[in-house]
Amino acid sequence: MLGLRKVQGGYVFLAAARTEQLYLNLYRGKRRVSRLPFPQEERIGDVWRLFLPERYRTLLYCFEADGREFSDPEGRDFLGGTRFGELRGAGEVLKSPFRENAELFEAKALPLRPGIPYRDCIIYRLHVRGFTKHSSSGLPAAKRGSFSGIIEKLPYLRELGVNVLELMPPYEFQELMFERFEPLSPKARERCPDGRINYWGFTEDALYYSPKHSFTQSGQDPSESFRALVRAVHEQGMELVLDFYFNYDGGRELPERISEVLRFWRVRYQIDGAHIIGTAPLELLRRDPFLSRFKLWAEHWEGALPRSSDGEKYLADYNDGFQTEIRRALKGDESMVGSLMERIRKNPSDRGEIQYLSNVTGLSLMDCFSYDRKHNEENGERGADGCEQNYSWNCGEEGPSRRKSVRLLRKKMFRNACLLLFLSQGTPLIQAGDEFGASRRGNNNAWCQDNELNWLDWRLLKKNRDLYEFMKYLIHFRREHPVFHQKEELTLLDSRGLGIPDLSFHGESAWQPDREPYRRQLGVMFSGLYAEDETFLLLCNFHWEEHRFLLPHPPTGTNWATVIDSCQEEQNGIYPKGEHPLLSDGEKRLLPRSIVLLQAEGCGEIPKKRRRRSGQRRRKSSEAGQRAVQEKQEVLP
């Protein structure tokens, strides 16, 4: 294993470098006191070995090759870089103390951790610095933008209903951006900041084995500070998943090293999962026994995937598919009914499906309904960066609006988006701040903005309290009703002979989903008989005109009652329990761009024997409806 190891009488350095001579530079403070060459006779391929007596242990070290110093990629700790984005000392190579890295394979029993199944996860993605850096976070200045700041906000996240935190890169990386010069240029050794910050931390030059020093409070040890965060998260019954950026295809990372990095964070810091960004040897990772029963997220996993010994999924697909298709449906694009049906149902048997409507890249959720085009001027690339197609709609006015009609429409679109996110079968993810309408002012690629564009403005929690309360309600509503987060993918069939499919799709006429390109209406019935829950009917009208739905019959002995109506401003369109308005007939009119959730009142109280008899009566009385199901409901792949 590469890195520093303690042996009898001293230390052994193992380093990989493609060079004709590698040096170990030793420092006392900022002054270099020695430059030691690695012996050529102990070199194996591009791996260099050097023994150093124990008397040097009080010094700091880094490496040098071809006239350039660089930090130990395997280092477990680094001095310097204590303030994020500080120009003083820009370009200075981080030095490591003599801290060995042999602990990875030390046998240690891991404490019991939450182990939350994907069907029960609510993920919240945040940036360590941006989450609490703004003065409105209400934290002492010393804790803002740190691991400790997240700990202070855990009660808030718990109340919201979140149980999985995803952290953007929390390991050491150089956030200052430098001008790049050709290797043979006279300025080859000059490295000058170009005025931008790598705020996100997705870089090939990361130092993966150490928590980032500038994410800790002054004077704290980064390792201990991060451990405290992990402990606090687990004490809340929550899980912690970290982002890791690799460039495997570019030859910058060896496949074995990528495995070692993930093993290290799992064993040493006891994190619960990793989101793999960039490129990595996914086949190797999914076969790694150290990473079994460990949440691993990647853009796409290929082929049949393993489950853990208890039958739970631990690998998951994480991509923009849900975001793209649901945004298009929300804004009323043509030919989206089929895609909407698939996304609501999707829940593969061998993997998780992470779904979101906004993320760190692209527009924030509220910006999706406030901007028709990107506004990236502040990035300094003249608008050439960021994706061109955001599938957004500004609701009639670009950017902030003082028109009441526009503001109300945007809030309705927000409610529509939340309903589709939390009532679909996959695992929902929230981008930090979306719960109270955070905005990046139309910037869809704010990777270099270490300012209020990316820092959460917690004053919005008070200003947009209605948005927060609606999302909070839906998160807890989803948790209370297993029919919306079932273990296996629903079949669209009456697989138990109950007289009704587990999931069925409808159009403006019951049992007849309309797939024509111009259609923008869909009904989705979730049968509670398959989940020991109530039966629900979700009605969606994404058209700019009113439409009438002829409803399927609810289970015998029940009536449809309105639970949520996104058009209603009062109480966010939420009707309290016991006050659900009953529908007087078998139809429901939906106003333009609206979603209504109906519940079959009393379904959960029907005894099992009665349910069976009711199912028999349903089969006899709705043969025509069932024929329509067989003929017109396509079983999605």
C-alpha atoms as one frame of an Amber mdcrd trajectory, in Angstrom:
protein
   0.000   0.000   0.000   1.321   3.422  -0.962   1.948   6.150   1.590   3.733
   6.455   4.913   4.129   3.474   7.244   5.733   3.202  10.682   8.329   0.437
  10.949  10.919  -0.484  13.545  13.402   2.351  13.934  11.681   4.802  11.597
   9.322   5.310   8.684   8.998   3.933   5.147   7.671   6.088   2.299   6.124
   4.411  -0.745   5.204   6.830  -3.528   4.141   6.428  -7.153   5.559   8.948
  -9.645   6.484   8.762 -13.322   9.806  10.576 -13.169  13.516   9.882 -13.377
  14.130  11.054  -9.812  11.798  11.602  -6.868  12.728  13.652  -3.800  11.393
  13.889  -0.260  11.411  17.502   0.927  11.386  18.033   4.698  10.181  21.237
   6.329  10.257  22.843   9.731   7.363  25.243   9.536   7.705  26.996   6.171
  11.485  26.486   5.904  12.837  23.546   3.952  15.540  21.802   5.959  16.341
  18.825   3.750  15.936  17.431   0.224  16.415  13.656   0.143  16.461  11.604
  -3.093  14.596   8.322  -3.227  17.210   5.571  -3.943  17.171   4.345  -7.526
  18.036   0.799  -6.395  14.814   0.571  -4.371  12.601   1.683  -7.206  10.140
  -0.851  -8.673   8.576   0.406 -11.884   7.164   3.818 -10.987   6.951   3.051
  -7.254   9.671   4.583  -5.074  10.735   3.529  -1.583  12.632   5.487   1.073
  13.451   4.691   4.707  13.796   7.585   7.148  14.998   7.339  10.788  12.533
   8.154  13.526  14.316  11.367  14.527  12.661  13.167  11.588   9.117  12.578
  12.877   8.617  16.153  14.100   9.043  17.605  10.595   6.616  18.107   7.724
   7.064  16.628   4.269   6.030  16.780   0.630   7.449  15.344  -2.595   9.289
  16.847  -5.558   9.646  15.630  -9.143  10.850  17.427 -12.259  11.308  20.663
 -10.353   7.761  20.718  -8.964   6.698  20.067  -5.398   3.442  18.247  -4.697
   1.574  16.960  -1.674   1.493  13.286  -0.763  -1.647  11.956  -2.510  -1.868
   9.311   0.232  -1.453  11.791   3.093  -3.864  11.534   6.038  -3.424  15.095
   7.244  -2.157  18.422   5.881  -1.140  21.712   7.420  -2.218  24.905   5.702
  -5.337  25.752   3.732  -7.238  26.570   6.911  -9.330  29.336   5.290 -11.375
  28.596   2.203 -10.300  30.585  -0.871  -7.628  32.620   0.930  -5.230  34.203
  -1.574  -2.442  34.561   0.955  -0.162  31.613   0.358  -1.917  30.790  -2.926
  -0.176  27.954  -4.719   1.692  26.841  -1.616   1.965  23.053  -1.515   0.280
  21.500   1.521   2.708  19.633   3.780   1.937  16.523   5.798   2.992  15.574
   9.314   4.379  12.089   9.943   1.034  10.316  10.347   1.055   6.740   9.077
  -1.743   5.349   6.969  -1.735   1.687   7.901  -5.052   1.861   9.716  -7.142
   0.900   6.687  -6.734  -2.832   7.161  -6.735  -2.845  10.949  -9.538  -5.139
  12.121 -12.266  -3.164  13.870 -15.917  -3.860  14.478 -18.192  -1.197  13.056
 -21.021   0.014  15.284 -24.593  -0.566  14.241 -25.638   2.096  11.721 -29.083
   3.051  10.428 -29.075   0.944   7.223 -32.092   2.721   5.717 -33.646   0.956
   2.674 -33.920   3.065  -0.471 -37.720   2.975  -0.322 -37.585   4.842   3.016
 -34.785   7.321   2.183 -35.256  11.068   1.821 -31.919  12.477   0.582 -30.730
  16.040   1.152 -27.687  17.195  -0.845 -25.631  20.075   0.507 -22.296  21.868
   0.286 -20.474  21.947   3.631 -19.513  25.607   3.303 -22.583  26.978   1.564
 -25.077  25.297   3.890 -24.354  27.544   6.897 -21.875  30.202   5.669 -24.494
  32.953   5.300 -24.933  35.117   8.396 -28.655  34.322   8.304 -27.864  30.737
   9.370 -27.971  32.035  12.937 -24.745  30.282  13.922 -21.684  31.797  15.591
 -19.198  33.038  12.986 -16.688  30.330  13.968 -19.127  27.532  13.075 -20.426
  28.885   9.783 -19.443  26.887   6.726 -18.043  23.966   8.748 -18.793  20.374
   9.703 -19.873  21.753  13.095 -22.374  24.006  11.338 -24.080  20.963   9.821
 -24.334  19.377  13.271 -26.122  22.490  14.527 -28.688  22.163  11.719 -29.417
  18.435  12.152 -32.573  19.083  14.227 -33.881  21.271  11.384 -33.213  18.534
   8.835 -34.761  15.911  11.065 -37.918  17.998  11.449 -38.093  18.459   7.674
 -38.081  14.669   7.366 -34.632  14.095   5.869 -32.785  10.900   6.835 -29.847
  10.762   4.377 -27.334  13.594   3.921 -25.263  13.794   0.739 -22.187  16.016
   1.108 -20.380  17.522  -1.842 -16.620  16.774  -1.665 -15.575  17.145   1.999
 -11.989  16.011   1.406  -8.964  18.220   0.818  -8.774  19.950  -2.569  -7.219
  23.123  -3.942 -10.095  25.545  -4.412  -8.009  28.368  -5.904  -7.968  28.189
  -9.694  -4.585  28.730 -11.388  -3.586  29.711 -14.883  -2.204  26.767 -16.819
   0.898  27.015 -18.992   2.447  24.629 -21.495   5.201  22.479 -19.920   7.968
  24.042 -22.052   6.778  27.607 -21.604   9.118  30.044 -19.816   6.269  30.465
 -17.334   6.006  26.748 -16.646   6.643  27.185 -12.934   4.396  30.186 -12.475
   1.011  29.468 -10.960  -1.125  32.535 -10.511  -4.767  32.549  -9.359  -7.096
  33.469 -12.216  -9.645  35.020  -9.870 -12.060  32.103  -9.611 -12.805  29.524
  -6.945 -13.479  25.826  -7.448 -16.364  26.019  -5.025 -17.837  22.581  -5.742
 -14.580  20.652  -5.317 -14.815  18.363  -8.352 -11.143  18.170  -9.332  -8.597
  15.578 -10.408  -5.989  16.955  -7.970  -7.872  16.057  -4.786  -6.174  14.729
  -1.653  -8.745  12.057  -0.942  -7.596  10.780   2.442  -8.100  13.889   4.573
 -11.208  15.903   5.501 -10.884  19.460   4.269  -9.147  21.700   6.809 -11.088
  24.836   5.863 -14.363  23.027   6.652 -13.423  22.848  10.352 -13.531  25.378
  13.142 -10.281  27.178  13.880  -7.906  24.988  15.853  -9.878  21.775  15.347
  -8.370  18.594  13.949 -10.106  17.883  10.604 -10.329  14.143  11.265 -11.910
  14.582  14.677 -14.255  17.285  13.395 -15.514  15.026  10.621 -15.863  12.055
  13.002 -18.005  14.228  15.246 -20.287  14.939  12.283 -20.636  11.239  11.450
 -21.453  10.409  15.072 -24.039  13.184  15.279 -25.701  12.101  12.019 -25.943
   8.487  13.178 -27.286   9.515  16.583 -30.147  11.204  14.730 -30.906   7.922
  12.938 -29.654   9.407   9.669 -27.042   8.306   7.126 -24.128  10.145   5.524
 -23.131   9.740   1.861 -20.154  11.580   0.325 -19.438  12.771  -3.218 -16.206
  11.505  -4.818 -14.940  12.755  -8.173 -12.602  10.446 -10.147 -11.118  10.495
 -13.645 -10.488   6.828 -14.269 -10.865   6.977 -18.065  -8.357   9.819 -18.259
  -5.658   7.676 -16.711  -5.328   9.913 -13.651  -6.538   7.238 -11.222  -5.659
   3.565 -10.872  -8.706   1.338 -10.364  -7.238  -0.190  -7.204  -6.688   3.254
  -5.695 -10.300   4.242  -6.237 -11.362   1.147  -4.311  -8.877   1.987  -1.553
 -10.232   5.524  -1.222 -13.800   4.302  -0.743 -12.689   1.543   1.622 -10.746
   4.072   3.668 -13.699   6.382   4.232 -16.010   3.500   5.020 -13.675   1.869
   7.556 -12.034   4.886   9.167 -14.941   7.328   9.226 -17.822   4.834   9.003
 -19.750   6.716   6.344 -22.769   5.015   4.806 -22.228   5.475   1.089 -20.524
   7.206  -1.813 -21.798   9.057  -4.875 -19.284   8.356  -7.652 -18.963  11.278
 -10.055 -16.834  11.381 -13.199 -15.543   7.979 -14.266 -14.604   4.955 -12.155
 -14.253   1.154 -12.586 -17.823   0.402 -11.562 -17.568  -3.340 -12.187 -14.613
  -3.540  -9.785 -16.395  -1.472  -7.151 -19.607  -3.462  -7.191 -17.625  -6.698
  -6.685 -15.512  -5.302  -3.841 -16.464  -7.172  -0.607 -15.466  -4.135   1.475
 -18.153  -2.129  -0.330 -20.966  -4.656  -0.033 -24.015  -3.362   1.900 -22.634
   0.138   1.296 -24.680   2.656  -0.676 -22.947   3.234  -4.014 -24.455   5.738
  -6.442 -23.339   6.161 -10.054 -24.865   7.630 -13.182 -25.717   4.191 -14.557
 -25.017   0.641 -13.380 -24.943  -1.925 -16.166 -26.336  -5.445 -16.062 -27.932
  -7.347 -13.194 -26.756  -6.071  -9.835 -26.182  -7.902  -6.547 -28.232  -7.358
  -3.430 -27.020  -7.584   0.147 -27.529 -10.805   2.101 -30.794  -9.491   3.571
 -32.172  -8.849   0.082 -31.882  -5.061   0.201 -30.536  -3.020  -2.711 -27.371
  -1.029  -2.064 -26.407   0.177  -5.566 -28.410   2.969  -7.187 -28.652   4.878
 -10.474 -28.232   8.632 -10.030 -28.812  10.757 -13.140 -30.879  13.581 -14.621
 -33.471  11.354 -16.301 -36.288  11.984 -13.829 -35.459  15.698 -13.662 -35.527
  16.179 -17.424 -38.723  14.289 -18.139 -40.746  15.566 -15.181 -39.729  19.179
 -15.865 -40.896  18.768 -19.459 -44.181  17.313 -18.293 -44.679  20.117 -15.768
 -44.201  22.843 -18.366 -46.657  21.162 -20.735 -44.398  19.762 -23.455 -45.947
  17.359 -25.941 -45.526  13.559 -25.865 -44.688  13.366 -22.146 -47.530  11.197
 -20.816 -45.697   7.918 -21.469 -42.501   9.201 -19.861 -44.465  10.438 -16.861
 -46.060   7.013 -16.410 -42.683   5.303 -16.457 -41.040   7.749 -14.035 -43.849
   7.519 -11.474 -43.609   3.725 -11.478 -39.861   3.186 -11.839 -38.353   1.172
  -8.981 -35.994  -1.519 -10.364 -35.713  -4.810  -8.503 -31.899  -4.817  -8.350
 -30.992  -1.145  -7.775 -32.193   2.067  -6.249 -33.436   4.943  -8.388 -32.387
   8.372  -7.091 -34.771  11.002  -8.439 -34.745  14.767  -8.143 -36.068  17.887
  -9.843 -33.033  20.067  -9.199 -29.446  19.489  -8.161 -26.140  21.286  -7.842
 -25.852  21.524 -11.628 -28.679  23.266 -13.459 -31.319  25.616 -12.135 -32.638
  25.482  -8.596 -36.213  24.268  -8.206 -37.738  27.744  -7.869 -35.546  29.045
 -10.717 -37.160  26.398 -12.957 -40.357  28.436 -12.734 -38.678  31.860 -12.788
 -36.295  31.752 -15.770 -36.607  30.672 -19.393 -32.856  30.844 -20.010 -29.617
  30.609 -18.049 -27.985  33.701 -16.547 -24.334  32.757 -16.053 -22.726  36.133
 -16.695 -21.093  36.198 -13.257 -19.055  33.081 -14.115 -16.822  35.105 -16.430
 -17.276  32.908 -19.500 -19.673  35.211 -21.377 -22.524  32.767 -20.991 -20.715
  29.985 -22.876 -20.782  27.633 -19.884 -23.683  25.589 -18.537 -26.255  23.569
 -20.426 -28.462  25.335 -22.932 -31.638  23.343 -22.262 -33.023  23.568 -18.745
 -36.649  22.591 -19.523 -37.763  25.553 -17.436 -40.628  28.059 -17.743 -40.647
  31.538 -16.240 -44.462  31.634 -15.788 -44.720  34.792 -17.851 -41.892  37.005
 -16.614 -38.113  36.479 -16.531 -36.613  36.582 -13.043 -38.155  38.074  -9.880
 -41.668  39.414 -10.381 -43.893  41.831  -8.501 -47.014  40.581 -10.282 -49.189
  38.613  -7.893 -50.507  36.323 -10.635 -46.965  35.289 -11.605 -45.904  34.691
  -7.997 -48.996  32.566  -7.302 -48.490  30.546 -10.472 -44.872  29.841  -9.513
 -45.946  28.575  -6.109 -48.531  26.320  -7.741 -45.860  24.930 -10.066 -43.670
  24.322  -7.011 -46.479  22.326  -5.395 -46.999  20.341  -8.611 -43.299  19.500
  -8.728 -43.223  18.347  -5.092 -46.271  16.133  -5.594 -44.657  14.314  -8.509
 -41.328  13.981  -6.682 -42.640  12.553  -3.424 -45.501  10.448  -4.808 -43.284
   8.563  -7.286 -41.846   5.177  -6.359 -38.133   6.031  -6.570 -35.949   7.610
  -3.867 -36.470  11.402  -3.669 -33.570  13.842  -3.322 -33.779  17.512  -2.302
 -31.132  20.071  -3.213 -30.352  22.180  -0.134 -32.512  25.280   0.014 -35.136
  24.109  -2.452 -37.489  23.495   0.455 -37.769  27.259   0.982 -37.362  28.526
  -2.584 -33.619  29.237  -2.760 -32.505  30.928  -5.976 -29.198  31.154  -7.843
 -30.626  34.014  -9.922 -30.841  31.841 -13.014 -27.229  30.618 -12.887 -27.205
  26.963 -13.939 -23.465  26.383 -13.482 -22.457  28.187 -10.276 -19.325  26.081
  -9.759 -17.075  29.123  -9.160 -19.353  31.232  -6.968 -18.221  31.343  -3.338
 -20.762  33.970  -2.364 -24.458  34.493  -1.706 -25.263  32.911  -5.041 -24.415
  29.543  -3.459 -24.717  30.277   0.261 -28.164  29.457   1.625 -30.084  32.521
   2.677 -31.969  31.235   5.708 -34.198  34.331   5.748 -36.123  32.657   2.931
 -37.326  30.074   5.431 -39.488  32.780   6.990 -40.356  34.532   3.734 -41.387
  31.316   1.962 -42.671  29.408   4.961 -45.572  28.073   2.900 -43.196  26.320
   0.477 -41.278  24.748   3.352 -44.449  23.571   5.083 -45.793  22.018   1.880
 -42.615  20.039   1.216 -42.385  19.001   4.859 -45.995  17.817   4.768 -45.414
  15.725   1.645 -42.266  14.104   3.063 -44.154  12.966   6.160 -47.220  12.052
   4.096 -45.057   9.788   1.920 -43.555   8.157   5.009 -47.022   7.483   6.465
 -48.265   5.815   3.277 -46.212   2.820   2.057 -48.277   2.680  -1.130 -45.995
   5.464  -2.484 -42.688   3.750  -1.642 -43.007   0.020  -2.087 -40.187  -2.494
  -1.959 -40.620  -3.939  -5.447 -41.580  -2.383  -8.765 -45.322  -2.402  -9.340
 -46.554  -4.663 -12.144 -49.719  -2.884 -13.436 -51.423  -6.273 -12.965 -53.914
  -7.807 -10.556 -51.258 -10.256  -9.400 -53.099 -11.235  -6.175 -56.562 -11.652
  -7.630 -57.974  -8.705  -5.692 -59.959  -7.348  -8.610 -57.732  -4.306  -9.147
 -54.142  -3.796 -10.395 -51.476  -2.689  -7.933 -51.014   0.438 -10.087 -53.153
   1.663 -12.973 -53.069   4.603 -15.367 -56.061   6.576 -16.570 -56.873   9.429
 -18.924 -59.835  11.746 -19.016 -61.827   8.507 -19.146 -61.239   5.857 -16.495
 -58.967   2.947 -17.422 -57.997   4.619 -20.700 -54.677   6.480 -20.500 -54.329
   8.924 -23.390 -50.939   8.685 -25.125 -51.495  10.983 -28.096 -48.709  13.577
 -28.403 -51.053  16.480 -27.665 -52.360  14.933 -24.414 -51.260  16.488 -21.124
 -53.552  14.669 -18.687 -52.908  11.567 -16.591 -54.570   9.731 -13.724 -52.639
   7.292 -11.521 -54.390   4.965  -9.069 -52.309   3.389  -6.291 -54.097   0.383
  -4.827 -53.725   0.258  -1.065 -54.642  -3.435  -1.035 -51.066  -4.208  -2.124
 -49.418  -2.187   0.646 -51.816  -2.414   3.651 -52.663   1.210   3.008 -55.406
   3.427   1.611 -56.066   3.671  -2.126 -55.180   6.963  -3.816 -55.889   8.536
  -7.190 -53.465  11.175  -8.495 -54.912  13.411 -11.228 -52.588  15.601 -13.313
 -53.548  18.317 -15.805 -50.491  20.001 -17.321 -52.536  21.756 -20.004 -53.240
  25.500 -19.919 -56.948  24.716 -20.187 -59.403  23.094 -17.773 -60.129  19.371
 -18.243 -62.762  16.974 -16.857 -61.782  13.499 -15.601 -64.262  10.603 -15.421
 -62.981   8.685 -12.407 -62.568   4.939 -11.845 -64.750   3.543  -9.081 -63.088
   3.549  -5.651 -63.057   0.301  -3.633 -66.484  -0.876  -2.558 -67.828   0.998
   0.434 -65.632   4.048  -0.091 -65.834   7.406  -1.838 -63.208   9.614  -3.389
 -62.250  12.541  -1.195 -59.818  15.383  -1.907 -56.579  15.310   0.110 -54.532
  17.886  -1.823 -55.444  20.346  -4.564 -52.435  22.303  -5.857 -54.703  25.103
  -7.159 -55.883  26.056  -3.703 -53.828  28.740  -1.961 -55.422  28.349   1.447
 -53.373  25.930   3.599 -51.268  25.108   0.500 -54.218  23.174  -0.888 -53.895
  20.599   1.931 -57.115  19.398   3.557 -56.624  18.225   7.158 -57.561  14.694
   8.178 -61.248  14.412   8.843 -61.988  17.397   6.594 -61.442  15.853   3.162
 -64.259  17.046   0.846 -66.129  14.101  -0.658 -66.809  14.055  -4.389 -70.521
  13.980  -5.094 -70.236  12.169  -8.425 -67.771  10.197 -10.499 -66.012  13.097
 -12.126 -63.490  15.795 -11.234 -62.672  19.018 -13.056 -59.059  20.133 -12.910
 -58.091  23.722 -13.461 -55.171  24.512 -15.788 -51.721  23.330 -14.669 -52.921
  21.581 -11.545 -52.623  18.296  -9.653 -55.202  16.801  -7.290 -54.708  13.849
  -4.943 -57.830  11.878  -4.033 -58.149   9.228  -1.350 -60.646   6.379  -1.078
 -61.937   7.177   2.398 -62.210   4.190   4.711 -60.363   1.701   2.442 -57.791
   0.929   5.125 -60.559  -0.073   7.551 -62.116  -2.818   5.396 -61.460  -6.261
   6.999 -59.428  -8.713   4.946 -62.367 -11.108   4.355 -64.535  -8.212   3.253
 -61.751  -7.017   0.969 -61.722 -10.422  -0.711 -65.506 -10.403  -1.222 -65.297
  -6.807  -2.409 -62.672  -7.858  -4.894 -64.950 -10.610  -6.207 -67.804  -8.122
  -6.624 -65.416  -5.715  -8.352 -64.382  -8.390 -10.845 -67.992  -9.134 -11.725
 -69.081  -5.504 -11.961 -66.125  -4.121 -13.863 -65.347  -6.674 -16.562 -65.424
  -3.930 -19.168 -62.958  -1.905 -17.161 -60.613  -4.849 -16.823 -60.769  -5.545
 -20.553 -59.744  -1.934 -21.070 -56.849  -2.448 -18.710 -55.613  -5.438 -20.679
 -56.059  -3.730 -24.031 -54.880  -0.190 -23.310 -52.520  -0.340 -20.337 -49.053
  -1.056 -21.573 -46.816  -2.895 -19.100 -43.743  -0.708 -18.987 -40.298  -2.361
 -19.114
